[in-house]
PDB file of N, CA and C in Angstrom:
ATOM      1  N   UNK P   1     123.119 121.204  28.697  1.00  0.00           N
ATOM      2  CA  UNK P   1     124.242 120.287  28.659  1.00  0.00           C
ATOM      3  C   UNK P   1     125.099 120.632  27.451  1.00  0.00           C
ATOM      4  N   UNK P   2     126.067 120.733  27.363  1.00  0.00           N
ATOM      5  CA  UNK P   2     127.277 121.266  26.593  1.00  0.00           C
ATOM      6  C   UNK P   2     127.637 120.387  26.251  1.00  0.00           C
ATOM      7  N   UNK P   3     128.370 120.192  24.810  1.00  0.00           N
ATOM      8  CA  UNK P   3     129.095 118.915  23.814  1.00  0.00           C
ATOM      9  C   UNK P   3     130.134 118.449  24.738  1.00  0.00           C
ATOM     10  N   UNK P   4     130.903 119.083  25.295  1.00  0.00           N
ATOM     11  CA  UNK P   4     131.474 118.758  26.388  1.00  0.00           C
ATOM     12  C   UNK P   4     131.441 117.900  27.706  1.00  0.00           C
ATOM     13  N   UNK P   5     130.257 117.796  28.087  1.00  0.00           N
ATOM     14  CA  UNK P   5     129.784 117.081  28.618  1.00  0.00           C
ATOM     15  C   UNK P   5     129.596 115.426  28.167  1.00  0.00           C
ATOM     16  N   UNK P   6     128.323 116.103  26.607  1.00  0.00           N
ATOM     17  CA  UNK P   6     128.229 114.834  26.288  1.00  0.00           C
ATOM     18  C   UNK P   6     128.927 113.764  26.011  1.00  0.00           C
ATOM     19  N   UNK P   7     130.082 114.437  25.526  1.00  0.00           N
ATOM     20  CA  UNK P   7     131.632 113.487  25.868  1.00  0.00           C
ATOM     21  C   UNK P   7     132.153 112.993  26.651  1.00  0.00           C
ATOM     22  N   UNK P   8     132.304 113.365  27.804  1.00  0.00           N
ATOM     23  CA  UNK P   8     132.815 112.745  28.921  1.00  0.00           C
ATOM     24  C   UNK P   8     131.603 111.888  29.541  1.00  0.00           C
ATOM     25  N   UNK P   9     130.284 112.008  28.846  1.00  0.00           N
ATOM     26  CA  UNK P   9     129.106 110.792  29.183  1.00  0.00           C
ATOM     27  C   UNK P   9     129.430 109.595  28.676  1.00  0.00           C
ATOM     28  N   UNK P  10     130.297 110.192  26.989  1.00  0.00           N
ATOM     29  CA  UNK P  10     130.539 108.957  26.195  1.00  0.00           C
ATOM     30  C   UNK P  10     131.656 107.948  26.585  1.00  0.00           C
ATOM     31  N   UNK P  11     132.636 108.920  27.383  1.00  0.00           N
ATOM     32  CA  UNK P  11     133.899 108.035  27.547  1.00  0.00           C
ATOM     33  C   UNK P  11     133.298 107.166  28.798  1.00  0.00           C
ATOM     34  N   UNK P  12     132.680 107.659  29.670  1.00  0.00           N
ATOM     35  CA  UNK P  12     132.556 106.866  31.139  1.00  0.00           C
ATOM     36  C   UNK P  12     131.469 105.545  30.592  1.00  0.00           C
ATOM     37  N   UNK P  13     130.974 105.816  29.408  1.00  0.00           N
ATOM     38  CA  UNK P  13     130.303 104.472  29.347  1.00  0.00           C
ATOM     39  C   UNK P  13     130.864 103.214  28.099  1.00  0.00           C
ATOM     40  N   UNK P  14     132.174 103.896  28.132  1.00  0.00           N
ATOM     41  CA  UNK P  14     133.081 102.779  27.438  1.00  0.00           C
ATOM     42  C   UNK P  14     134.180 102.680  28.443  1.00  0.00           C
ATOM     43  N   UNK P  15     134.177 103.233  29.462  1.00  0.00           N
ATOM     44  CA  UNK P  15     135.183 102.638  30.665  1.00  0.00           C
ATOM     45  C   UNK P  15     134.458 102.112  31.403  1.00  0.00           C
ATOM     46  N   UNK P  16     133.108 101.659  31.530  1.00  0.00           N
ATOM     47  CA  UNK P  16     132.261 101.008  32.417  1.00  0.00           C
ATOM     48  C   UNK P  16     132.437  98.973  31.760  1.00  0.00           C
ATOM     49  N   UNK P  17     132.862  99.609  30.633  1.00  0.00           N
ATOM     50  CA  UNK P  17     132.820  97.643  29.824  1.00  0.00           C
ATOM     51  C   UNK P  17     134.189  97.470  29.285  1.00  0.00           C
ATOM     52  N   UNK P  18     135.224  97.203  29.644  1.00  0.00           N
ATOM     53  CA  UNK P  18     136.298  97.967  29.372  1.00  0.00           C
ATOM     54  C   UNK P  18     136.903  96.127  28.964  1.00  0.00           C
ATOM     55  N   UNK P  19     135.751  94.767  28.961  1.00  0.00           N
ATOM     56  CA  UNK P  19     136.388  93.663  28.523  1.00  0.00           C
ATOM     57  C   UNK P  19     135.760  93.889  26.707  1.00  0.00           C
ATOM     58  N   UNK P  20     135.011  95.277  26.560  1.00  0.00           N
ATOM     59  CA  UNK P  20     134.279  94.522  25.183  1.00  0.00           C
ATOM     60  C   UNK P  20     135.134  95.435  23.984  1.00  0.00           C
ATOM     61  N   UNK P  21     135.392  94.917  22.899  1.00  0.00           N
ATOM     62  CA  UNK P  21     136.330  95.769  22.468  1.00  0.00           C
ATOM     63  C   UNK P  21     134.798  96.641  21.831  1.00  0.00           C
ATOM     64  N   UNK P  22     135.290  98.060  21.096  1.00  0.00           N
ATOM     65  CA  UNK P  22     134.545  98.345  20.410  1.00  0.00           C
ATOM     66  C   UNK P  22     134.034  97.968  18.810  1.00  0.00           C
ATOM     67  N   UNK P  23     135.610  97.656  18.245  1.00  0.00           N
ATOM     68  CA  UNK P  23     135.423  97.254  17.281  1.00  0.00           C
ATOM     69  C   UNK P  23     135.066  95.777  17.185  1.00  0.00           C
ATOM     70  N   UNK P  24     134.204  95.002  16.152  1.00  0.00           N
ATOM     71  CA  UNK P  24     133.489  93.679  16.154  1.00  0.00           C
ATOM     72  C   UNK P  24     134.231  93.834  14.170  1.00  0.00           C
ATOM     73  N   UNK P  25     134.512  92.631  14.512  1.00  0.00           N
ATOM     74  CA  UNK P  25     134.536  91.798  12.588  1.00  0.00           C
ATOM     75  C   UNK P  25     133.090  91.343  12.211  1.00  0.00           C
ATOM     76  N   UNK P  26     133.130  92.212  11.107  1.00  0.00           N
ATOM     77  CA  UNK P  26     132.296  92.164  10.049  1.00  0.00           C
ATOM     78  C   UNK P  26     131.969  90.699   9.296  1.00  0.00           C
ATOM     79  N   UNK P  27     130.940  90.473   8.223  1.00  0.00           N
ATOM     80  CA  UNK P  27     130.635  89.662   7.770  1.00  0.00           C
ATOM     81  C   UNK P  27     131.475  89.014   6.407  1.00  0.00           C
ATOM     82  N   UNK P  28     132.000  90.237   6.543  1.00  0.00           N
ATOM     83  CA  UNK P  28     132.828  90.745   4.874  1.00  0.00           C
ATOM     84  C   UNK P  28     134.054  89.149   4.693  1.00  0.00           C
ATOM     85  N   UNK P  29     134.932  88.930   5.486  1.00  0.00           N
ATOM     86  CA  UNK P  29     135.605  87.613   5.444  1.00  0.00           C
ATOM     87  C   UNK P  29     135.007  86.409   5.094  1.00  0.00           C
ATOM     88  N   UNK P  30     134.564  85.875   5.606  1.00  0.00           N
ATOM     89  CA  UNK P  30     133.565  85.005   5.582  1.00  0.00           C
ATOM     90  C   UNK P  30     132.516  84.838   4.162  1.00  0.00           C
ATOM     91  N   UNK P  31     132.405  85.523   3.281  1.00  0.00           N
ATOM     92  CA  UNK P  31     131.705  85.606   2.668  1.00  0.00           C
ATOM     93  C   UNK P  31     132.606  85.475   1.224  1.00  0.00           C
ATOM     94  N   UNK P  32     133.725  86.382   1.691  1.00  0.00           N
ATOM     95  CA  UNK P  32     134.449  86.796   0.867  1.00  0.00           C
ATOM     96  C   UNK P  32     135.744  85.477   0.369  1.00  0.00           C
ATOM     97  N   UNK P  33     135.626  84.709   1.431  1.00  0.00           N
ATOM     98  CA  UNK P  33     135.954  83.040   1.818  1.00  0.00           C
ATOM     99  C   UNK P  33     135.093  82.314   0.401  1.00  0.00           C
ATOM    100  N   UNK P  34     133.482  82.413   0.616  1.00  0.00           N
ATOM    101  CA  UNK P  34     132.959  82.066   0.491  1.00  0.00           C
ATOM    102  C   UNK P  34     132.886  81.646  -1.302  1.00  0.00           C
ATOM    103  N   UNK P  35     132.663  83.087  -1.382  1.00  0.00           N
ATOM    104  CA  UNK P  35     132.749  83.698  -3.101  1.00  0.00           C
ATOM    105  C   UNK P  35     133.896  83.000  -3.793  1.00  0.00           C
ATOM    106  N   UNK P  36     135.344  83.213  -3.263  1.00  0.00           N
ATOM    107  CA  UNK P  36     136.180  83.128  -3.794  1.00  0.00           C
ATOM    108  C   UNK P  36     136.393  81.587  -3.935  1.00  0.00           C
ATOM    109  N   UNK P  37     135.799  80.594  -2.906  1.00  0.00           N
ATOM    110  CA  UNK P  37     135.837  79.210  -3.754  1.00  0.00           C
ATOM    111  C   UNK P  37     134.998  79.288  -4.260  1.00  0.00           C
ATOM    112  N   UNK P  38     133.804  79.497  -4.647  1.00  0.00           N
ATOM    113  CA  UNK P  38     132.505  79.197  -5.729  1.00  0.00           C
ATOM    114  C   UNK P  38     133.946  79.429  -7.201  1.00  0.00           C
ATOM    115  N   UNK P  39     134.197  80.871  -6.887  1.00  0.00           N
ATOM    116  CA  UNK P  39     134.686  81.358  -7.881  1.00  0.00           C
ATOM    117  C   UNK P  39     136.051  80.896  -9.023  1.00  0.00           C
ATOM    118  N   UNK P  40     136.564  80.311  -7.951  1.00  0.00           N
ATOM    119  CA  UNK P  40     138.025  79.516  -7.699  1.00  0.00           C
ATOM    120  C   UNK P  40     137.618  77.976  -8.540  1.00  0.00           C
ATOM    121  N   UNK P  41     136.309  77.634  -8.219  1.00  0.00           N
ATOM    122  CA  UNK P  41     136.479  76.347  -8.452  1.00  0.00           C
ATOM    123  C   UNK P  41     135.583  76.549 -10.257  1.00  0.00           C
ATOM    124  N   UNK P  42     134.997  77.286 -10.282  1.00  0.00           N
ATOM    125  CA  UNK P  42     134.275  77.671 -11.659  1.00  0.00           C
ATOM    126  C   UNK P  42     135.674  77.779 -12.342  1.00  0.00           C
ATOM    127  N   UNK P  43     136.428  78.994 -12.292  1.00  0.00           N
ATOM    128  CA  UNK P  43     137.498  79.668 -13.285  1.00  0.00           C
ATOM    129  C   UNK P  43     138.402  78.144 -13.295  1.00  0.00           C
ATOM    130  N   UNK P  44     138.614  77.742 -12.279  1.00  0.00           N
ATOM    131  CA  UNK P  44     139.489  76.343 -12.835  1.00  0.00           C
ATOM    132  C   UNK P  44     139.408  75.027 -13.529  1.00  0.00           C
ATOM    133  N   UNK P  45     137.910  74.934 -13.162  1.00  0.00           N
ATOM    134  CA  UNK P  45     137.156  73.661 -14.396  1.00  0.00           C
ATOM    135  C   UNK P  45     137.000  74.219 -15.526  1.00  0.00           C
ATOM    136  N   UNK P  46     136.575  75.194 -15.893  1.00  0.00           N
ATOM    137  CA  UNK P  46     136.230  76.576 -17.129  1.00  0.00           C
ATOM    138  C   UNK P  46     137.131  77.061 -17.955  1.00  0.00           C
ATOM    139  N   UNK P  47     138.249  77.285 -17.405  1.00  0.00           N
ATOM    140  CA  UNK P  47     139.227  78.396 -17.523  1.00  0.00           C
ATOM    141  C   UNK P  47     140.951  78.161 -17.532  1.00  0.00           C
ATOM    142  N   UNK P  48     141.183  78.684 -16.368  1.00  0.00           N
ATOM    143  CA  UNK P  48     142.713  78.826 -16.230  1.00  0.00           C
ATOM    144  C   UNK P  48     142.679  77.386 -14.469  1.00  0.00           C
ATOM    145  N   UNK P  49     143.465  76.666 -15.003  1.00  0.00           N
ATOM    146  CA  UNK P  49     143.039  75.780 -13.504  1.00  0.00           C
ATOM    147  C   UNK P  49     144.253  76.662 -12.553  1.00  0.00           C
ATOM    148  N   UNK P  50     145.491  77.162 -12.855  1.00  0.00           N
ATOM    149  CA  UNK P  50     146.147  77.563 -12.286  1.00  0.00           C
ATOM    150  C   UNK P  50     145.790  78.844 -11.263  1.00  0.00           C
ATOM    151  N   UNK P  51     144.848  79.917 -12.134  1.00  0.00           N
ATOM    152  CA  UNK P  51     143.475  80.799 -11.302  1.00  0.00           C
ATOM    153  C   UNK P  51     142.922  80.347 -10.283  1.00  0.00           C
ATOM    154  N   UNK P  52     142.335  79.548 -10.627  1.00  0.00           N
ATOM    155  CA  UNK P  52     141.465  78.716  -9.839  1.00  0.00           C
ATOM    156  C   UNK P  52     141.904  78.527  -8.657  1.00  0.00           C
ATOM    157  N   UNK P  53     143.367  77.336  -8.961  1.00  0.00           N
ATOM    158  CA  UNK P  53     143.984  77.086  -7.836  1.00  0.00           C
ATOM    159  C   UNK P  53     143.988  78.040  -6.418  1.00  0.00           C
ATOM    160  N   UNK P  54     144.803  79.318  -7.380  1.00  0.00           N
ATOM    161  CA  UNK P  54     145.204  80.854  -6.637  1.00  0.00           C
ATOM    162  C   UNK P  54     144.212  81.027  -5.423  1.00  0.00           C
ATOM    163  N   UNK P  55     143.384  80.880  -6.414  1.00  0.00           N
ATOM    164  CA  UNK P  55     141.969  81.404  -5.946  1.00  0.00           C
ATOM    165  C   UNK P  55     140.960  80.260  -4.746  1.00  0.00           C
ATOM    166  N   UNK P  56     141.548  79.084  -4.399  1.00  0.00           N
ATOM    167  CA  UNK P  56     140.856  78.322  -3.924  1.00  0.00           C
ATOM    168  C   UNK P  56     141.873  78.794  -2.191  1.00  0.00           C
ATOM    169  N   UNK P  57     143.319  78.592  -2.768  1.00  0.00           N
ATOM    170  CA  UNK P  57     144.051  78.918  -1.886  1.00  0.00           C
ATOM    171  C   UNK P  57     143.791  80.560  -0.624  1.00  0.00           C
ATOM    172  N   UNK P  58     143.691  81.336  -1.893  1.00  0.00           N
ATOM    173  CA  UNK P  58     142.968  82.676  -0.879  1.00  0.00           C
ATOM    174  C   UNK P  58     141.809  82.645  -0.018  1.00  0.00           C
ATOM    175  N   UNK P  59     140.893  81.886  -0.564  1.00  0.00           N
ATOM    176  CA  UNK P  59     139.449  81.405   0.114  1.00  0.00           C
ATOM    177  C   UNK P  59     140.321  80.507   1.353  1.00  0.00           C
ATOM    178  N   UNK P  60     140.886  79.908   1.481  1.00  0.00           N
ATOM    179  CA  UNK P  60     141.720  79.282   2.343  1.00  0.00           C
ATOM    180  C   UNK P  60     141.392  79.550   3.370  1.00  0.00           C
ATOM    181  N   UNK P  61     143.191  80.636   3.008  1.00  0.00           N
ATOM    182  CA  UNK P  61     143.268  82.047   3.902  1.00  0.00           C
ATOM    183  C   UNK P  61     142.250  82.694   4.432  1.00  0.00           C
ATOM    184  N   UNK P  62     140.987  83.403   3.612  1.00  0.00           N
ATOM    185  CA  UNK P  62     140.091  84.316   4.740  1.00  0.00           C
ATOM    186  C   UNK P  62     139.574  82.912   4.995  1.00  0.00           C
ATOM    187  N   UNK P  63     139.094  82.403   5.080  1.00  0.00           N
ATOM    188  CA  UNK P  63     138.331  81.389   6.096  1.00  0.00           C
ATOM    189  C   UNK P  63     138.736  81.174   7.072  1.00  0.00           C
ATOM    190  N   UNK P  64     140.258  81.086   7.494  1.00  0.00           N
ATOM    191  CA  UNK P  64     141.252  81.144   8.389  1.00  0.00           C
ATOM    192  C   UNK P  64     140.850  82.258   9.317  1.00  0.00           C
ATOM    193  N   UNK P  65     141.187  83.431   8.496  1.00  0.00           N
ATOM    194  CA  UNK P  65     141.610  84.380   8.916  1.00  0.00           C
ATOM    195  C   UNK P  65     140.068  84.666   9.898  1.00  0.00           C
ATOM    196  N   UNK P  66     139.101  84.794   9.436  1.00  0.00           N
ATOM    197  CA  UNK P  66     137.592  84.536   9.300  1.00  0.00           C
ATOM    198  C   UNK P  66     137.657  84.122  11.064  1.00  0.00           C
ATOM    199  N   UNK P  67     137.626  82.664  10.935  1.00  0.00           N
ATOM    200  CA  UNK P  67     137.468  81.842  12.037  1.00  0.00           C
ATOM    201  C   UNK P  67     138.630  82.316  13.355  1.00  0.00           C
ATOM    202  N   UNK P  68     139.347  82.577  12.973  1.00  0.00           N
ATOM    203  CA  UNK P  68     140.253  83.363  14.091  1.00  0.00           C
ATOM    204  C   UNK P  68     140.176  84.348  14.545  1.00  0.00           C
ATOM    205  N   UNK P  69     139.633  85.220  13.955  1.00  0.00           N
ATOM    206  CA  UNK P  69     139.009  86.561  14.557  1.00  0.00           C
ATOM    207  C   UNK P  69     137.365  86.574  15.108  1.00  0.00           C
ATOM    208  N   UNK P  70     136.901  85.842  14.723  1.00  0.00           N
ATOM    209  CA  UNK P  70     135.651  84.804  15.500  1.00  0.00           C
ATOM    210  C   UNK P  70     134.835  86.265  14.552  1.00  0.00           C
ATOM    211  N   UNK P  71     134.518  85.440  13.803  1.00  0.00           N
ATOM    212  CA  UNK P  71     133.474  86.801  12.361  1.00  0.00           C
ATOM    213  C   UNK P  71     132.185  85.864  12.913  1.00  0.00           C
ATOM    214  N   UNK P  72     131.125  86.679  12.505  1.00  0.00           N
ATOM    215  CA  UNK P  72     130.105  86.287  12.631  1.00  0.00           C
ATOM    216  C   UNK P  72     129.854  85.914  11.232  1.00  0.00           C
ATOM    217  N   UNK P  73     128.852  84.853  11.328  1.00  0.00           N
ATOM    218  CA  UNK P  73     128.798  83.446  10.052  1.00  0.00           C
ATOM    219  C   UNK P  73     130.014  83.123   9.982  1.00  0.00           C
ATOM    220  N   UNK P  74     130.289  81.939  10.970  1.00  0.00           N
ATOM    221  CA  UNK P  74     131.484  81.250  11.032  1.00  0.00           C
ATOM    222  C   UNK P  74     130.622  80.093  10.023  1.00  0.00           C
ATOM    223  N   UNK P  75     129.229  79.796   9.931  1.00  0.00           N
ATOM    224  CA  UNK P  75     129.080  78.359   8.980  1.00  0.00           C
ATOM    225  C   UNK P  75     130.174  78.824   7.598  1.00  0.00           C
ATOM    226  N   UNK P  76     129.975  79.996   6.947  1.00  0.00           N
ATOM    227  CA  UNK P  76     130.233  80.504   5.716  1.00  0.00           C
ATOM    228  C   UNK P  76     131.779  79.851   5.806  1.00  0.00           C
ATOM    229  N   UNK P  77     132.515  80.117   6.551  1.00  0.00           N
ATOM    230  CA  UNK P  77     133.920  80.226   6.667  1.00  0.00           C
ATOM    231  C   UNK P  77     134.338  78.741   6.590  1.00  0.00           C
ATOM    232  N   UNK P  78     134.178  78.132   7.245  1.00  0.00           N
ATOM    233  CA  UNK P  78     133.717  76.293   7.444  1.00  0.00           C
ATOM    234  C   UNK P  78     133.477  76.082   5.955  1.00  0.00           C
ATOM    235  N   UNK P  79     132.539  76.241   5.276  1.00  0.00           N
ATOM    236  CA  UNK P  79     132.185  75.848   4.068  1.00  0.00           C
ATOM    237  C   UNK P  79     133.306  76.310   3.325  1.00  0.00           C
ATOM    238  N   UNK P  80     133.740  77.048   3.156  1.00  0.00           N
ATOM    239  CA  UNK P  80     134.607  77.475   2.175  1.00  0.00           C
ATOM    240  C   UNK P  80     135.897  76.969   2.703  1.00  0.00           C
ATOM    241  N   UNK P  81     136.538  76.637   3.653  1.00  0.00           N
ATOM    242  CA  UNK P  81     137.554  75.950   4.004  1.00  0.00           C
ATOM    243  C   UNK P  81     137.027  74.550   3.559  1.00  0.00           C
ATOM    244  N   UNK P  82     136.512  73.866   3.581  1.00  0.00           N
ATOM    245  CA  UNK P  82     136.205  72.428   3.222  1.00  0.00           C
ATOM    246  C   UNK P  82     135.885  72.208   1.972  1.00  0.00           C
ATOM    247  N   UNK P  83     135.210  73.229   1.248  1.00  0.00           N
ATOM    248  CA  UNK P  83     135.058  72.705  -0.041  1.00  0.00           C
ATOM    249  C   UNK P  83     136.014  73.302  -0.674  1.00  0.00           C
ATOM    250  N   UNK P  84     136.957  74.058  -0.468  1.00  0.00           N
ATOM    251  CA  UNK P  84     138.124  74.742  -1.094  1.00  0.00           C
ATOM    252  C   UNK P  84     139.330  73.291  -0.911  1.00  0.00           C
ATOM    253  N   UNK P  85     139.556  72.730   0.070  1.00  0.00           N
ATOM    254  CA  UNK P  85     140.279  71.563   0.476  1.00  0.00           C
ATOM    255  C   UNK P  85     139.831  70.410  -0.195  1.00  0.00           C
ATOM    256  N   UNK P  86     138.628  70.311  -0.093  1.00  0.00           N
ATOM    257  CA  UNK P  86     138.037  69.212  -1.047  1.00  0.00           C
ATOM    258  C   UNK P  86     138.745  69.270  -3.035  1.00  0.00           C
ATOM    259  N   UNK P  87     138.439  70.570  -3.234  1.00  0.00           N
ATOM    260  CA  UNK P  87     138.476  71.034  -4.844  1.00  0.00           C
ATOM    261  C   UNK P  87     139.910  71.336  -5.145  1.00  0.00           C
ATOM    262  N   UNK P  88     140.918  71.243  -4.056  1.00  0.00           N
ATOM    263  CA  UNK P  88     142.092  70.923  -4.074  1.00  0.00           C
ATOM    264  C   UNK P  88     142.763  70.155  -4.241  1.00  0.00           C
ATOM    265  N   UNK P  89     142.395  69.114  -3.544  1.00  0.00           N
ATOM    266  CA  UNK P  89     142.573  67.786  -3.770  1.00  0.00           C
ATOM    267  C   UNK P  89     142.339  67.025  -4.541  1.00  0.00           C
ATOM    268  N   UNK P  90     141.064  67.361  -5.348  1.00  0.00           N
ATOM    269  CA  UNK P  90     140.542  67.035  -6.487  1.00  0.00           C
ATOM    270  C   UNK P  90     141.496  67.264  -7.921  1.00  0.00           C
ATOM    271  N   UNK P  91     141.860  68.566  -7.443  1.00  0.00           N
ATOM    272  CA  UNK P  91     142.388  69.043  -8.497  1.00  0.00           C
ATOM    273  C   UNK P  91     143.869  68.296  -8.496  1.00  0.00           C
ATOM    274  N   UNK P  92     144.495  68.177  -7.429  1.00  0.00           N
ATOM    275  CA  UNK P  92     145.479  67.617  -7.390  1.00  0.00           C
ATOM    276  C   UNK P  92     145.817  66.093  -7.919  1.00  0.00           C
ATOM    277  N   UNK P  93     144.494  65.159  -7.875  1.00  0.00           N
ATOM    278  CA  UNK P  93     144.364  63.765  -8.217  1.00  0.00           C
ATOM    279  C   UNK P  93     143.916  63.819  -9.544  1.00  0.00           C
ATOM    280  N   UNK P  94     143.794  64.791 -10.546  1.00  0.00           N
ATOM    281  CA  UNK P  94     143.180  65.140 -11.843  1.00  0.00           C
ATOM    282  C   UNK P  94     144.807  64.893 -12.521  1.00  0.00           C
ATOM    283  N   UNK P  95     145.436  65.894 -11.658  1.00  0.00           N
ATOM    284  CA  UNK P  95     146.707  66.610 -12.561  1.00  0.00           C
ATOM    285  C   UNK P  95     147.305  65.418 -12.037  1.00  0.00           C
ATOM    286  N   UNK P  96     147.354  64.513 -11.487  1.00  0.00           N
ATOM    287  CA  UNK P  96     148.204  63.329 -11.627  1.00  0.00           C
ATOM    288  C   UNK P  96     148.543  62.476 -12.545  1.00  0.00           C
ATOM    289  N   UNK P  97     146.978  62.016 -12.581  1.00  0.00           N
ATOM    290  CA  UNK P  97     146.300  61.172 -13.485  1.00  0.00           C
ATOM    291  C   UNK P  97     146.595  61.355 -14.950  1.00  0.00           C
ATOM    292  N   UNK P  98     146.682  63.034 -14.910  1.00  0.00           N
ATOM    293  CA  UNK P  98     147.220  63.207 -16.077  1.00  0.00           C
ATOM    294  C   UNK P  98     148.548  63.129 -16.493  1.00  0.00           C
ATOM    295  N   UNK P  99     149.550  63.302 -15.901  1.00  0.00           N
ATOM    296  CA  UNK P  99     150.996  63.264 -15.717  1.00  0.00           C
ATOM    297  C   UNK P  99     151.324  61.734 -15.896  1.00  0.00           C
ATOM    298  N   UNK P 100     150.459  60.840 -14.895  1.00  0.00           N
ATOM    299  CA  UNK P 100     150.428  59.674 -15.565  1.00  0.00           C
ATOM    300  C   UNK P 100     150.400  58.723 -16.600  1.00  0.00           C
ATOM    301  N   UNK P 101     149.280  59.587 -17.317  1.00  0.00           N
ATOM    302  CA  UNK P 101     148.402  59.293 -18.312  1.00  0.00           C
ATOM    303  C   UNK P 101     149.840  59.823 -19.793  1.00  0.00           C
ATOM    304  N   UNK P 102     150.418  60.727 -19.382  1.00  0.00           N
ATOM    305  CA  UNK P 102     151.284  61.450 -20.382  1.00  0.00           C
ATOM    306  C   UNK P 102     152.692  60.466 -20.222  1.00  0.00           C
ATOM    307  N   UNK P 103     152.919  60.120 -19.234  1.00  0.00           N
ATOM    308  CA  UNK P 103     154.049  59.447 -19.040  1.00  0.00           C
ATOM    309  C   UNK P 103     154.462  57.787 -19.608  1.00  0.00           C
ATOM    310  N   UNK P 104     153.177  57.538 -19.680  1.00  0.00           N
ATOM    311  CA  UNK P 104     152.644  56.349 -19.816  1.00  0.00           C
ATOM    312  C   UNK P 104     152.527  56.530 -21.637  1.00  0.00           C
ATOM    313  N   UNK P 105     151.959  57.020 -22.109  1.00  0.00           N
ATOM    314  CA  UNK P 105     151.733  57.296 -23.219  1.00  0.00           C
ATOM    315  C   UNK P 105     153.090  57.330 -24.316  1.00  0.00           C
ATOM    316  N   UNK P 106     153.822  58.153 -23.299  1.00  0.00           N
ATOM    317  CA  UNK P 106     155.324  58.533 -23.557  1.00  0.00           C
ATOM    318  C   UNK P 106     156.229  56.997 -24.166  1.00  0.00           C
ATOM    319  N   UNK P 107     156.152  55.958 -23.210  1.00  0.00           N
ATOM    320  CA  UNK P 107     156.917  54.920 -22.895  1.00  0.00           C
ATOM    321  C   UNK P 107     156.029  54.465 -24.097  1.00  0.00           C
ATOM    322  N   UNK P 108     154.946  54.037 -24.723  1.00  0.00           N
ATOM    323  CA  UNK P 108     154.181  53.115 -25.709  1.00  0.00           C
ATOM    324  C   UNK P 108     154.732  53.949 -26.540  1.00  0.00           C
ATOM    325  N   UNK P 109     155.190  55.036 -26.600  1.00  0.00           N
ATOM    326  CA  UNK P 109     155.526  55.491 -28.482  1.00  0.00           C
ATOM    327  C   UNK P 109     156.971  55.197 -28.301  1.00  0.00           C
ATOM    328  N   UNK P 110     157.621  55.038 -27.417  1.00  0.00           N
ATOM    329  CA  UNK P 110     159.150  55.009 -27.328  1.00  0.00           C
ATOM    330  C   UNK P 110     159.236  53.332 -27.729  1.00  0.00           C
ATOM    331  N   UNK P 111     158.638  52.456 -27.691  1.00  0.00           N
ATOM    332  CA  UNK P 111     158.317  51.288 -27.919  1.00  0.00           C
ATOM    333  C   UNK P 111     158.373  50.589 -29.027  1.00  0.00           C
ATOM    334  N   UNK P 112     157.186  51.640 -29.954  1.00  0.00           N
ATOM    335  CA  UNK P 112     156.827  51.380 -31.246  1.00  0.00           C
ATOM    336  C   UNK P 112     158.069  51.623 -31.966  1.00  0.00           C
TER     337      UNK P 112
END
């Protein structure tokens, strides 16, 4: 049997399934979802909250991106969309509070 052959063995048994694609998504999204809020939400309590933010927002995105291309470990993707939304929001009712807290502060010295 000649390489030649074995090729045209290979093509007739990817025109025999011709609904499955060949290529499959990897784990790599999903994970990478995953990391980046752990990571997102560390660097912004820790660090730079504006990082953080960046960074909660990208985890977002692949989780999105993740779940739409149907990745295998969709739990991963789920988690990191929810606790990225969660630590968003969080963050968002922090920086209020504080804006509040400054505004407020503002008006008692304008007082005195």
């Amino acid at each position: 049997m000649s390489t030649h052959d074995e090729l045209d063995t290979f093509d007739t048994e990817l025109d025999e399934q011709p609904d499955k694609s060949p290529w499959q998504p990897g784990p790599a999204l999903p994970f990478t979802a995953l990391a980046l809020c752990v990571a997102g939400v560390v660097i912004g309590y820790y660090f730079i909250w504006l990082l953080g933010a960046a960074m909660l927002i990208a985890s977002i995105v692949c989780g999105v991106i993740a779940l739409r291309r149907h990745a295998p470990y969709r739990w991963a993707a789920i988690i990191a969309i929810t606790l990225s939304v969660i630590a968003l929001i969080f963050a968002a009712a922090v920086i209020s509070v504080i804006v509040y807290q400054v505004q407020h502060a503002e008006e008692l010295l304008a007082a005195m």
